[in-house]
Short mmCIF file of C-alpha atoms and ligand atoms in Angstrom, two decimals:
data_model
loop_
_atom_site.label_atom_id
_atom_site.label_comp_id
_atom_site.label_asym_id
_atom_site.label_seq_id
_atom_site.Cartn_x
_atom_site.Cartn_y
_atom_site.Cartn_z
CA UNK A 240 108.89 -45.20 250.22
CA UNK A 241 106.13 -44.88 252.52
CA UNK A 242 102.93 -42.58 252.87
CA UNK A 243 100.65 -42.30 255.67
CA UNK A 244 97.38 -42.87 254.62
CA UNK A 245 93.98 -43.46 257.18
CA UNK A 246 91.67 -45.75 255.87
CA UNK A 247 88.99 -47.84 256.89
CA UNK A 248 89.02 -51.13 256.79
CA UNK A 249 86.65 -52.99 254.37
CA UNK A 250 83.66 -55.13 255.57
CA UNK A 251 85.29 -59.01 254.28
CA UNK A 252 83.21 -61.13 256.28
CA UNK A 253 79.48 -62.08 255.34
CA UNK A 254 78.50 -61.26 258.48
CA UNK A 255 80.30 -57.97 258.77
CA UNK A 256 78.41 -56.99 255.05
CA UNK A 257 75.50 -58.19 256.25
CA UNK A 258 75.33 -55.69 259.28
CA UNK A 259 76.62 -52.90 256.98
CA UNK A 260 73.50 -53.23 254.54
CA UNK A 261 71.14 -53.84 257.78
CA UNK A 262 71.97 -50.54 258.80
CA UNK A 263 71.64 -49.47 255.49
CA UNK A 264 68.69 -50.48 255.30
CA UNK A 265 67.42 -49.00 258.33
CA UNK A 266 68.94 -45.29 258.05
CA UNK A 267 67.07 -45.28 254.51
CA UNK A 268 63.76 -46.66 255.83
CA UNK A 269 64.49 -44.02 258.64
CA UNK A 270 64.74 -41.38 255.93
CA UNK A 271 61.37 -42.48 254.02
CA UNK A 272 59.41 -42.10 257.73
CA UNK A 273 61.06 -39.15 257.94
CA UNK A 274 60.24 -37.96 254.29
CA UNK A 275 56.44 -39.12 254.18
CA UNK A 276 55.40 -37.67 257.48
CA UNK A 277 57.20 -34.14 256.06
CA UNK A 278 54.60 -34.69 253.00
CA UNK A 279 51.75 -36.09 255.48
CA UNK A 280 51.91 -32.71 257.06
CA UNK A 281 51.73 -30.42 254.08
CA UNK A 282 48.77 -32.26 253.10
CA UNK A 283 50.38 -34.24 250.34
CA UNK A 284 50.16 -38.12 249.75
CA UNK A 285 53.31 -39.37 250.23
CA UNK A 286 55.29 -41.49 247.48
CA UNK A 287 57.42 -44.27 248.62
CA UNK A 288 59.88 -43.93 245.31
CA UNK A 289 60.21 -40.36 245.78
CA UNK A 290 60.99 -41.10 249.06
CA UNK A 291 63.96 -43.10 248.43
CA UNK A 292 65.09 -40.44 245.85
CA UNK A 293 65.29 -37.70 248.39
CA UNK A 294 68.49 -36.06 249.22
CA UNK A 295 69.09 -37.90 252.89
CA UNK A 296 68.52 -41.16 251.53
CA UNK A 297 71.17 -40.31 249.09
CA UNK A 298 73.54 -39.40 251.37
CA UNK A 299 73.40 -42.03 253.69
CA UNK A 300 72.97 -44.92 250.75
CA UNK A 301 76.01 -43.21 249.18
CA UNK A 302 78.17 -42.95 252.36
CA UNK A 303 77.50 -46.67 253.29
CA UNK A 304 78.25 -47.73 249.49
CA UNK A 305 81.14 -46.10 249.34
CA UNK A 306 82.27 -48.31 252.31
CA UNK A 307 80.90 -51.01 251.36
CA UNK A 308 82.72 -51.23 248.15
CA UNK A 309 82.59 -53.69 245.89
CA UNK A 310 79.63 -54.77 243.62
CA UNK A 311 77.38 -52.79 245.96
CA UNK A 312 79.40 -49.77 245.10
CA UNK A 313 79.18 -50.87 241.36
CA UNK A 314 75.23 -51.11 241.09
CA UNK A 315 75.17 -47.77 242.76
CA UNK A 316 77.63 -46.19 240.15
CA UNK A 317 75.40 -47.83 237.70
CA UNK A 318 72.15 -46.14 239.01
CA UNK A 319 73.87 -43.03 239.18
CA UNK A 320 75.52 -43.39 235.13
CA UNK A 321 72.05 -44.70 233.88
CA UNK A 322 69.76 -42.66 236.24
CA UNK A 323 71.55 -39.58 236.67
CA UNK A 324 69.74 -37.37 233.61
CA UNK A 325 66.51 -38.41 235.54
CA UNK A 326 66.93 -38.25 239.26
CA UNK A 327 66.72 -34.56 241.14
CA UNK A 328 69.88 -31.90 240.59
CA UNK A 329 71.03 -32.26 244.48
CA UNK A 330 71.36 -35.50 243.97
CA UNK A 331 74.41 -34.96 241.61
CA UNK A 332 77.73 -34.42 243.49
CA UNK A 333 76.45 -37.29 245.52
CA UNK A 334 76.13 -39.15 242.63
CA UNK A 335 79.47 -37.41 240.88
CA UNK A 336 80.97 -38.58 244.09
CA UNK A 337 80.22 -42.04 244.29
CA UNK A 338 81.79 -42.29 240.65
CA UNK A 339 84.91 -41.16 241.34
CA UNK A 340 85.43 -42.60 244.92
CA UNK A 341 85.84 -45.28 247.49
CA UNK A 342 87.51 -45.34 251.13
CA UNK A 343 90.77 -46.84 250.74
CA UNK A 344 92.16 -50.01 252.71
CA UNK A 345 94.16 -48.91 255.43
CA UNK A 346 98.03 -49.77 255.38
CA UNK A 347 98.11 -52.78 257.08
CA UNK A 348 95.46 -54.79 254.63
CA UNK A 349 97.34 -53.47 251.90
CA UNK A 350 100.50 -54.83 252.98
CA UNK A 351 98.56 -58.54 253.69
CA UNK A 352 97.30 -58.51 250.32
CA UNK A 353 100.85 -57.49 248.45
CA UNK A 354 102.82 -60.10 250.52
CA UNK A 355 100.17 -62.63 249.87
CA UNK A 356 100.39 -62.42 245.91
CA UNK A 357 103.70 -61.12 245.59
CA UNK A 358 106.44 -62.33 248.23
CA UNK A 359 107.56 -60.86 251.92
CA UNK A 360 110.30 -59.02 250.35
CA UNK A 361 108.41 -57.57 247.38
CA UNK A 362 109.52 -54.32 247.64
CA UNK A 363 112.95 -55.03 246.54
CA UNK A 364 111.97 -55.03 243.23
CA UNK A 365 110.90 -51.50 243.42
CA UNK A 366 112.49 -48.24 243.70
CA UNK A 367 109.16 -46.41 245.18
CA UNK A 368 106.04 -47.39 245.68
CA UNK A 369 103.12 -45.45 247.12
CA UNK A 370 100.97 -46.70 250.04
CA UNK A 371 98.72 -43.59 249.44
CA UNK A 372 96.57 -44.85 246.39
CA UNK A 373 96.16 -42.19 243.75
CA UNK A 374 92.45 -43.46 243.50
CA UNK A 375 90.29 -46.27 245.78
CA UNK A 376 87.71 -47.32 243.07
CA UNK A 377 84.81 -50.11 243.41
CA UNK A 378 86.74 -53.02 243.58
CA UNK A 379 90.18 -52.22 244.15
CA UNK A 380 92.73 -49.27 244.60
CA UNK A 381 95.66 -47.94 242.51
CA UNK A 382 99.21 -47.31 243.83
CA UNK A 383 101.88 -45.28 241.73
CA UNK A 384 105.02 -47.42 241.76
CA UNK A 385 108.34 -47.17 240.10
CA UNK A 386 110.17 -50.77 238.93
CA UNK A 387 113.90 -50.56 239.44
CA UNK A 388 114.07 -50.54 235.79
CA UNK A 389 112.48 -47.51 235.38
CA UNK A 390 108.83 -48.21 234.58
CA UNK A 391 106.46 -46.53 235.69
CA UNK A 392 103.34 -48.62 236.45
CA UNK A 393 99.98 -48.51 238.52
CA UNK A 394 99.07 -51.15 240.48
CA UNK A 395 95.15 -52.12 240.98
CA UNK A 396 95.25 -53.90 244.44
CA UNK A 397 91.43 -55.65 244.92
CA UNK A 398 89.85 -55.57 248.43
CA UNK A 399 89.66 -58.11 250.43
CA UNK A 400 86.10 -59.99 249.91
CA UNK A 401 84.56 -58.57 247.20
CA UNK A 402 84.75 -61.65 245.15
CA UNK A 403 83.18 -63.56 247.39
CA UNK A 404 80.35 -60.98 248.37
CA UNK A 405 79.14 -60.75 244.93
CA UNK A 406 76.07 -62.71 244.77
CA UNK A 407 74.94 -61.82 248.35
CA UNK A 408 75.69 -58.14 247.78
CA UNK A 409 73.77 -58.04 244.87
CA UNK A 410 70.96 -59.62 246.13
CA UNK A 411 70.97 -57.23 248.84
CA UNK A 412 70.77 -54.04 247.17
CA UNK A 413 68.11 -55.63 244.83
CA UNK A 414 65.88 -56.60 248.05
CA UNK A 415 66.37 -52.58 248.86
CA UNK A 416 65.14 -51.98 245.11
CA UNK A 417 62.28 -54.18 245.11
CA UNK A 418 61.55 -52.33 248.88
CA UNK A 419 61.60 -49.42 247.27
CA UNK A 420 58.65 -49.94 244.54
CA UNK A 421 61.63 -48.32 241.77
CA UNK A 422 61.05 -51.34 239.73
CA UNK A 423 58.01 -52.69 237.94
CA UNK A 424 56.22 -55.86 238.90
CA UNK A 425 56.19 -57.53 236.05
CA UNK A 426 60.05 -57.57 235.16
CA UNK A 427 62.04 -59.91 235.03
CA UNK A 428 65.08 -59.62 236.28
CA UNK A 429 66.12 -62.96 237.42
CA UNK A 430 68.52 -64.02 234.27
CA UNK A 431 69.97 -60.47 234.15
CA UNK A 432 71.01 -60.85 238.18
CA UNK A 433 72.26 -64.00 236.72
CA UNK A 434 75.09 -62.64 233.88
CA UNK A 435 75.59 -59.62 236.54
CA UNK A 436 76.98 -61.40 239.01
CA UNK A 437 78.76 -63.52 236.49
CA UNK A 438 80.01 -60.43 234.64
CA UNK A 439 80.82 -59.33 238.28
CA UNK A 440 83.04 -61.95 239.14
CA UNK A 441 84.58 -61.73 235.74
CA UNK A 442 85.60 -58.18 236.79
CA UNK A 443 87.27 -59.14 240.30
CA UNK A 444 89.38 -61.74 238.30
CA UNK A 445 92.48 -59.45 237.41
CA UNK A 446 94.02 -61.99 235.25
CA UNK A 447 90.93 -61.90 233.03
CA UNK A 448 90.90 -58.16 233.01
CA UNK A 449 94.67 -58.12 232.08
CA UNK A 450 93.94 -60.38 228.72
CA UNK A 451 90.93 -57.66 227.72
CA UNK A 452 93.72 -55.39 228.84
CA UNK A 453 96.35 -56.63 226.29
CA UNK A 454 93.46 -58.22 223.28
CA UNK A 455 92.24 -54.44 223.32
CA UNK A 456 95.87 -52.62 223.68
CA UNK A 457 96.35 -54.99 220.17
CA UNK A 458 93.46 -53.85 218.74
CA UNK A 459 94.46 -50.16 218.95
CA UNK A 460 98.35 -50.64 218.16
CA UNK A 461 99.83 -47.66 216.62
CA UNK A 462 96.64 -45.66 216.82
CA UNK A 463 97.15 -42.00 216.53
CA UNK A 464 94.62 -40.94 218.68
CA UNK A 465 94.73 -43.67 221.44
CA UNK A 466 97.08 -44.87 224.28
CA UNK A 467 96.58 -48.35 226.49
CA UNK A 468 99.00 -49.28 229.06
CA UNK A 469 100.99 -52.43 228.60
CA UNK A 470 100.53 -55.19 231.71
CA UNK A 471 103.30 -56.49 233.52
CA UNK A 472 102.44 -60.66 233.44
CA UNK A 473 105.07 -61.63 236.50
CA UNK A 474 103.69 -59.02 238.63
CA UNK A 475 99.74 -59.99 237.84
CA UNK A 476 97.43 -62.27 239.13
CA UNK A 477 93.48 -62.88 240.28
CA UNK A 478 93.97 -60.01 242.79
CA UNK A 479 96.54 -57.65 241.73
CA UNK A 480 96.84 -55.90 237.88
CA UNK A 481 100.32 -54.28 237.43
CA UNK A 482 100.39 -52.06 234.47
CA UNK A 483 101.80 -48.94 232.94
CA UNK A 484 101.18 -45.73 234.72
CA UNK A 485 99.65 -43.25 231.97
CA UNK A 486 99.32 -39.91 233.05
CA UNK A 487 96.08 -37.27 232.01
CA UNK A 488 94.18 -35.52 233.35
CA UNK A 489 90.25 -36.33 233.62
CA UNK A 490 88.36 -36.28 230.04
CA UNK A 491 85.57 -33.69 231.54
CA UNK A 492 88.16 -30.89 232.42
CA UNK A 493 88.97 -30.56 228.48
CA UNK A 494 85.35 -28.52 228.36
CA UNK A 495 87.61 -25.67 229.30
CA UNK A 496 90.26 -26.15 226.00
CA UNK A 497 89.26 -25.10 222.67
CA UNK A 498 86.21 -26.54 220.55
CA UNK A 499 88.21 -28.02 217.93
CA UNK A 500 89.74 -29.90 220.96
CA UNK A 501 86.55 -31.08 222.41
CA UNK A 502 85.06 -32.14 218.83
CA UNK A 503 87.63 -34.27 217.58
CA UNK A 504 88.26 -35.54 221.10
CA UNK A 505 84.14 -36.56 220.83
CA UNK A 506 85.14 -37.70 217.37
CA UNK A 507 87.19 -40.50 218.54
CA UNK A 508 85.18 -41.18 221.34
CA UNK A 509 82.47 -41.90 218.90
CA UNK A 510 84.50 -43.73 216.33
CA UNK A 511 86.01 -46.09 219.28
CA UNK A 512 82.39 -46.91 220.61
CA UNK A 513 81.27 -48.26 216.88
CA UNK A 514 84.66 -49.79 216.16
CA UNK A 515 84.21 -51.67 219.20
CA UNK A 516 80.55 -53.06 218.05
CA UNK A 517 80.76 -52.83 214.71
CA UNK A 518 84.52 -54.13 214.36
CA UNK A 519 86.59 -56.05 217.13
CA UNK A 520 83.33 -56.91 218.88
CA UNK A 521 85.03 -56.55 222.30
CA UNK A 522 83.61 -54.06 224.08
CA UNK A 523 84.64 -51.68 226.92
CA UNK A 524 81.24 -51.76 228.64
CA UNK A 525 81.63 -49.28 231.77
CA UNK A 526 81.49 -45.40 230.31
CA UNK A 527 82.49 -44.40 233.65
CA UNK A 528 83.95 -40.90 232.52
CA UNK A 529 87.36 -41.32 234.70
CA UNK A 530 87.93 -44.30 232.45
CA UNK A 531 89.19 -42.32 230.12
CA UNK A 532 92.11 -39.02 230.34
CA UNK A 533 93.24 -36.38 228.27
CA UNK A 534 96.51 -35.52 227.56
CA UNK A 535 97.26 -32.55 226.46
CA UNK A 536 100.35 -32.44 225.28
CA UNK A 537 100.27 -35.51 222.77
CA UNK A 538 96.62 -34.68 222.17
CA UNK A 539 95.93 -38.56 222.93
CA UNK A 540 93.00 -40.38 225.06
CA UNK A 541 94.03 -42.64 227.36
CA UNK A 542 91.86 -45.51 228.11
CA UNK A 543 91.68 -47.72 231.31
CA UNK A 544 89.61 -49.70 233.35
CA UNK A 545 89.11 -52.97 231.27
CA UNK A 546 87.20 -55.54 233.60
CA UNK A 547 83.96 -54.75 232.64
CA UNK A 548 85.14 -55.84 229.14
CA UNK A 549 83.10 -58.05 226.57
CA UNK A 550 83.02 -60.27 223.54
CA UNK A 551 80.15 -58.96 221.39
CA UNK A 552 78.12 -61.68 219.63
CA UNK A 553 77.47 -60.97 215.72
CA UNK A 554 74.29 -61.35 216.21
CA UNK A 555 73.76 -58.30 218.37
CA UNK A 556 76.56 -56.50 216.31
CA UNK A 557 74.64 -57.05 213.55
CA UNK A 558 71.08 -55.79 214.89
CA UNK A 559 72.85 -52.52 216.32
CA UNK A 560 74.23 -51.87 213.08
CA UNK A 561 70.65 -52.58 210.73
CA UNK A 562 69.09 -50.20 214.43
CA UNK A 563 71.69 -47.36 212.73
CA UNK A 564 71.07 -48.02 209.36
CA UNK A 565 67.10 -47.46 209.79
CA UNK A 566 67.40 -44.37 211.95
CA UNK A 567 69.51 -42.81 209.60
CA UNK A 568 67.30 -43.47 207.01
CA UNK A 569 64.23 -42.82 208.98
CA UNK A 570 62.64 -46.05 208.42
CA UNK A 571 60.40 -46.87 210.67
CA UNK A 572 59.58 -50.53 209.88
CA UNK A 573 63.12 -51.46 209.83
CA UNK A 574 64.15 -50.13 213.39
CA UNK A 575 60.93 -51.86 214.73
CA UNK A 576 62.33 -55.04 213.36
CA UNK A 577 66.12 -54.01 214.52
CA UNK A 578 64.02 -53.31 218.15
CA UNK A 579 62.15 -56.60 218.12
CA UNK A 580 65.44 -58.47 217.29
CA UNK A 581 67.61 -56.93 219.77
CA UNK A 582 64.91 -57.62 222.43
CA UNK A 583 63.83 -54.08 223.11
CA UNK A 584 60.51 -54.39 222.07
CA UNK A 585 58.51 -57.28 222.66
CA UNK A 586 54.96 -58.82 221.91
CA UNK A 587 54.09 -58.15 225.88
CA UNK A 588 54.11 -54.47 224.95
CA UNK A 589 51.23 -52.47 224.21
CA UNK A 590 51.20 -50.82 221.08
CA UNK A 591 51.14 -47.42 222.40
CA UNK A 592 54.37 -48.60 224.01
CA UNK A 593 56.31 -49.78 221.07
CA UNK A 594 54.87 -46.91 219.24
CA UNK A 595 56.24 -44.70 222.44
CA UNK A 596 60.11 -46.52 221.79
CA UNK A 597 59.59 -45.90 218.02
CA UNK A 598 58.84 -41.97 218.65
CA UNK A 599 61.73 -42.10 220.60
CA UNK A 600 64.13 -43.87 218.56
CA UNK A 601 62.86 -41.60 215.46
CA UNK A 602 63.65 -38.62 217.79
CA UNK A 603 67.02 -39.83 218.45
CA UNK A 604 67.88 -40.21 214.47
CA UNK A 605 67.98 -36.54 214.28
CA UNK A 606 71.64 -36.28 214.87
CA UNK A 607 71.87 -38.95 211.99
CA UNK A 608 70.56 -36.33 209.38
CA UNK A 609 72.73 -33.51 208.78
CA UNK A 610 76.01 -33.17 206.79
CA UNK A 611 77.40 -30.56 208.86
CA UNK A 612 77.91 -31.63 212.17
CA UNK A 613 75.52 -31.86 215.02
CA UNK A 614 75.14 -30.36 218.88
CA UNK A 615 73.40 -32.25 221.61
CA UNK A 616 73.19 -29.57 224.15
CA UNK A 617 72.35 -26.85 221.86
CA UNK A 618 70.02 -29.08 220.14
CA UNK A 619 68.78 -30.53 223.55
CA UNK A 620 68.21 -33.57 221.99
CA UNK A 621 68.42 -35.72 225.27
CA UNK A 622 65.78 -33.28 226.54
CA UNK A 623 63.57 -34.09 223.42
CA UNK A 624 63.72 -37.71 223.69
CA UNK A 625 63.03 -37.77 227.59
CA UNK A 626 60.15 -35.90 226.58
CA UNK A 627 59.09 -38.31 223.59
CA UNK A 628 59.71 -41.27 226.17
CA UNK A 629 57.65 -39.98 229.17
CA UNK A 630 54.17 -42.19 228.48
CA UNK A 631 56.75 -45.39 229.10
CA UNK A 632 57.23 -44.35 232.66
CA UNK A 633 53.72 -44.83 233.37
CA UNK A 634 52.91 -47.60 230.64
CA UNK A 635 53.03 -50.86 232.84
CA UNK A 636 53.91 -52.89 229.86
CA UNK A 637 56.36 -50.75 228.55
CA UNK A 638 59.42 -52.47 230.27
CA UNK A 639 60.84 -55.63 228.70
CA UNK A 640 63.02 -58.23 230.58
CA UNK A 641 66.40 -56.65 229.39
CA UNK A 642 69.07 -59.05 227.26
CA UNK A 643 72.20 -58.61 229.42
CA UNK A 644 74.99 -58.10 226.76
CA UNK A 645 72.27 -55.30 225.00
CA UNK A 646 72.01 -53.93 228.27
CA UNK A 647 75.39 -53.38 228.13
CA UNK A 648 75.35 -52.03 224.88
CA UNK A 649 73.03 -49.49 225.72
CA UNK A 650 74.67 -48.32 228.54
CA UNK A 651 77.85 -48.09 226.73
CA UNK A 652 76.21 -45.93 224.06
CA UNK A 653 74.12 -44.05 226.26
CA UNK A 654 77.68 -42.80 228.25
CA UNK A 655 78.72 -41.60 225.14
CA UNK A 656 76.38 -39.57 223.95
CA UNK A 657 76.01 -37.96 227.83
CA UNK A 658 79.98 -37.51 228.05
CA UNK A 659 79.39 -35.73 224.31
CA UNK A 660 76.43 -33.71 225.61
CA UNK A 661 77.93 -32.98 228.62
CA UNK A 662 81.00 -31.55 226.50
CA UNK A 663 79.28 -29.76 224.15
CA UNK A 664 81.00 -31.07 221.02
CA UNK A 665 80.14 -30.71 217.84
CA UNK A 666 80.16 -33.69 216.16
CA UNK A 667 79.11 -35.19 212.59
CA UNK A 668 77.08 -38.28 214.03
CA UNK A 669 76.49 -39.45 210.28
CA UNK A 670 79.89 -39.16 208.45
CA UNK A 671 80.97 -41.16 211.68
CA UNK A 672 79.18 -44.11 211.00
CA UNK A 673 79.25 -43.81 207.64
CA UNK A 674 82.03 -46.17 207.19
CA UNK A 675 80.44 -48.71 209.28
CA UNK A 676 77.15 -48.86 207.32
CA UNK A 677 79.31 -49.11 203.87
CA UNK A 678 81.44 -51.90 204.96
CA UNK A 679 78.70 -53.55 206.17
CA UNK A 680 76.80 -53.01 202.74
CA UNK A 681 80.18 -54.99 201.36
CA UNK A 682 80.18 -57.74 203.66
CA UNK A 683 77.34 -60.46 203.40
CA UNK A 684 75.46 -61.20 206.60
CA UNK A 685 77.57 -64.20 208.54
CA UNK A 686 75.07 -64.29 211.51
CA UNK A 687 76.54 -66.88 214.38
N1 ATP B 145 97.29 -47.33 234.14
C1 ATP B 145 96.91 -46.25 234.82
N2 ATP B 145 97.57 -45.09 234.69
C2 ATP B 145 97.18 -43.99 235.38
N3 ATP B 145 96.13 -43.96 236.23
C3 ATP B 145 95.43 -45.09 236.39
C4 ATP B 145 95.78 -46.30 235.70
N4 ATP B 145 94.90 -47.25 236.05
C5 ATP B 145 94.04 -46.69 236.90
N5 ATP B 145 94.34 -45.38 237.13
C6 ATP B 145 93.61 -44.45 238.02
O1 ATP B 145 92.85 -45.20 238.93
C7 ATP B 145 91.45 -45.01 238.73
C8 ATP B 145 90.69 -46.31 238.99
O2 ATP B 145 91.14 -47.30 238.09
P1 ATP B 145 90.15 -48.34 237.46
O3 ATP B 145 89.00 -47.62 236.86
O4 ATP B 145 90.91 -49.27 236.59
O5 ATP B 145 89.68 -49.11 238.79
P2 ATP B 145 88.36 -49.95 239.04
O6 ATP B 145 88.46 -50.56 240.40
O7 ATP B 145 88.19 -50.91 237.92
O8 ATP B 145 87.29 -48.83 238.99
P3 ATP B 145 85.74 -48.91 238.75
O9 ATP B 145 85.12 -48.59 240.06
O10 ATP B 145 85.48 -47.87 237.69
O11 ATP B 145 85.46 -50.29 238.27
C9 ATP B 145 91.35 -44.47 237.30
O12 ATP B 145 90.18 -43.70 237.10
C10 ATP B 145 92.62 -43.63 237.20
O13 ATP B 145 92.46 -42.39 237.82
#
């Protein structure tokens, strides 16, 4: 019943966190010295964001994360989801790494943590368990485990002090942000920090990730392309999430199975995304691509990984859905007025900025237009629109103080359409949300 496993043992204590991003902090500033003086010498002026974006600084910021865990390791997966299209190609199985994994907890903090929310003699319910977790993720890690009943289930175990470390590890990567120059001036990001760390602590609470677990399992009962694993209640609490064990293997690998394969596995994807903000309003907010598995012989998706779940208010369901409306009609004043609403334009903007997000957006719409079906990659339609959006970088007034819950949105969308470029599927974009924008055409507007 037992596996050896080495791991290292997680940094609890404020103090002990506090050291960990100190010498964070200190390796990267070592790296920028040691970046700027290699540019000093070829004559170049150096650039203290380009710094931090150079391949040392990656290593070493993803090493420490990766030990760090926790919502240190979360912000960094979320730089890496939402930054990796723009940051330089070696940065990419450093940032491919830091999505899939995390140091695991060694044995012994393991066994604290099972006897503390279980019992001493918890293992009698079990006929094997695994102390080698099949993955150590941000947060927690998983363990394989057999019930004596025959279930199979996977166990999320959360480290030791993450909960706790939220709102000081957050603040700590930010002051490395800020150090860094990345962000603009002007921004805002104080209420965002805010429903972070709230959305953060949300996430260590098991118990609340188990009822997203089971509301969205409901949601999808008896779907034929879908699977959810069930929760087992007397086995779950704040830190420990027993469920079903589903087995796949990861989404990405089906690139190698056939087209049709790929497509209607993008299909789904697609569907699932607008059924979630157009429908149930409950969204599954973290596109992380090893959310999600393929298996191949029931031809299903599994989906997992529901903390980062979230009630979506009509009000934003309803600007997303007017946002696809006017970019599949190409109307221009209606998805400045969809932008406005869902607070991704603003009056601080210049108008060669909104103009800028309006080129963009219009850009974007192409996939909207044809009957046939549509290809991303061969259409390089993330290319085009990076291209369309570069004056923003530089436009100081471009940036808006994000609304959290469209921030999520976005980045929920934006995974999407990378995991379907990234697959190459074919996919027709408009017949897909065709049946959105006709029910909504039924329905009248119940704005809360
Ligand atoms: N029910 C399950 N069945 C099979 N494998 C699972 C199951 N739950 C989790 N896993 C495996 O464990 C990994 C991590 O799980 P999960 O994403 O839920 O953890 P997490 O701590 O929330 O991760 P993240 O860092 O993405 O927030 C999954 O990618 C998958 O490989």
């Amino acid at each position: 019943m037992t596996e050896k496993r080495n791991g290292r043992k997680i940094p609890s204590g404020r103090l002990a966190r506090l050291a960990k991003f100190g010498g964070l902090a200190s390796a990267v500033a070592g790296n920028i010295v040691k970046g700027t003086t290699k540019q000093i010498l070829s004559g170049q002026r150096p650039s203290l964001s380009q710094s931090l974006l150079n391949t040392d600084n990656a290593v070493s910021i993803t090493k420490r994360l990766a030990h760090m865990r926790g919502a240190a390791m979360k912000l960094g997966q979320l730089l890496s989801m939402d930054a990796g299209e723009l940051l330089p190609a070696e940065w990419e199985p450093i940032l491919s790494r830091l999505r899939q994994e995390a140091d695991p907890m060694p044995k012994a903090q393991l066994l604290k943590t099972l006897e503390a929310s279980w019992s001493k003699d918890w293992h009698k319910q079990f006929s094997y368990f695994s102390f080698s977790p099949i993955a150590s993720a941000s947060i927690g890690q998983v363990h394989r485990a057999t019930l004596k009943d025959g279930r199979q289930l996977a166990i999320k175990v959360q480290y030791p002090g993450v909960r706790e470390s939220i709102d000081s590890d957050i603040d700590n990567v930010m002051s490395l942000l800020k150090l860094s120059a990345v962000l603009p001036k002007h921004i805002d990001l104080s209420s965002l920090l805010t429903e972070a760390k709230a959305q953060l602590k949300n996430e260590t609470n098991y118990l609340q990730e188990a009822k997203f677990l089971k509301a969205y399992r409901a949601n999808l009962r008896n779907h034929p392309h879908f699977i959810v694993p069930f929760v087992v209640d007397e086995l779950t609490d704040q830190n420990i999430l027993a469920m079903e064990y589903i087995e796949g293997s990861a989404i990405t690998d089906i690139s190698a199975m056939s087209t049709d394969i790929v497509d209607l596995v993008c299909t789904q994807l697609m569907h699932l995304t607008y059924q979630e903000l157009f429908t149930h309003k409950l969204m599954q907010s973290d596109p992380n691509f090893a959310n999600y598995l393929y298996q191949s012989d029931t031809q299903k998706i599994v989906l997992l990984d529901f903390g980062a779940c979230r009630q979506i208010s009509q009000h934003t369901s309803m600007h997303y859905l007017a946002m696809a409306d006017a970019m599949q009609r190409q109307d221009n004043n209606d998805m400045r007025s969809a932008l406005y609403s869902l607070g991704l334009v603003d009056h601080n903007m210049s108008a060669a900025a909104i103009d800028t997000v309006l080129k963009a957006c219009f850009e974007a719409s192409d996939c909207l237009q044809s009957n046939t079906g549509y290809n991303l990659k061969k259409q390089q339609l993330i290319k085009r629109i990076q291209q369309v959006s570069m004056p923003l970088i530089i436009d100081k007034t471009a940036a808006t103080s994000p609304i959290f819950e469209v921030a999520l949105v976005n980045r929920k969308i934006t995974g999407m359409i990378l995991l379907v470029n990234k697959l190459g599927a074919t996919l027709d974009f408009k017949g897909v949300l065709a049946p959105y924008l006709m029910q909504s055409a039924k329905q009248p507007s119940d704005e809360t």
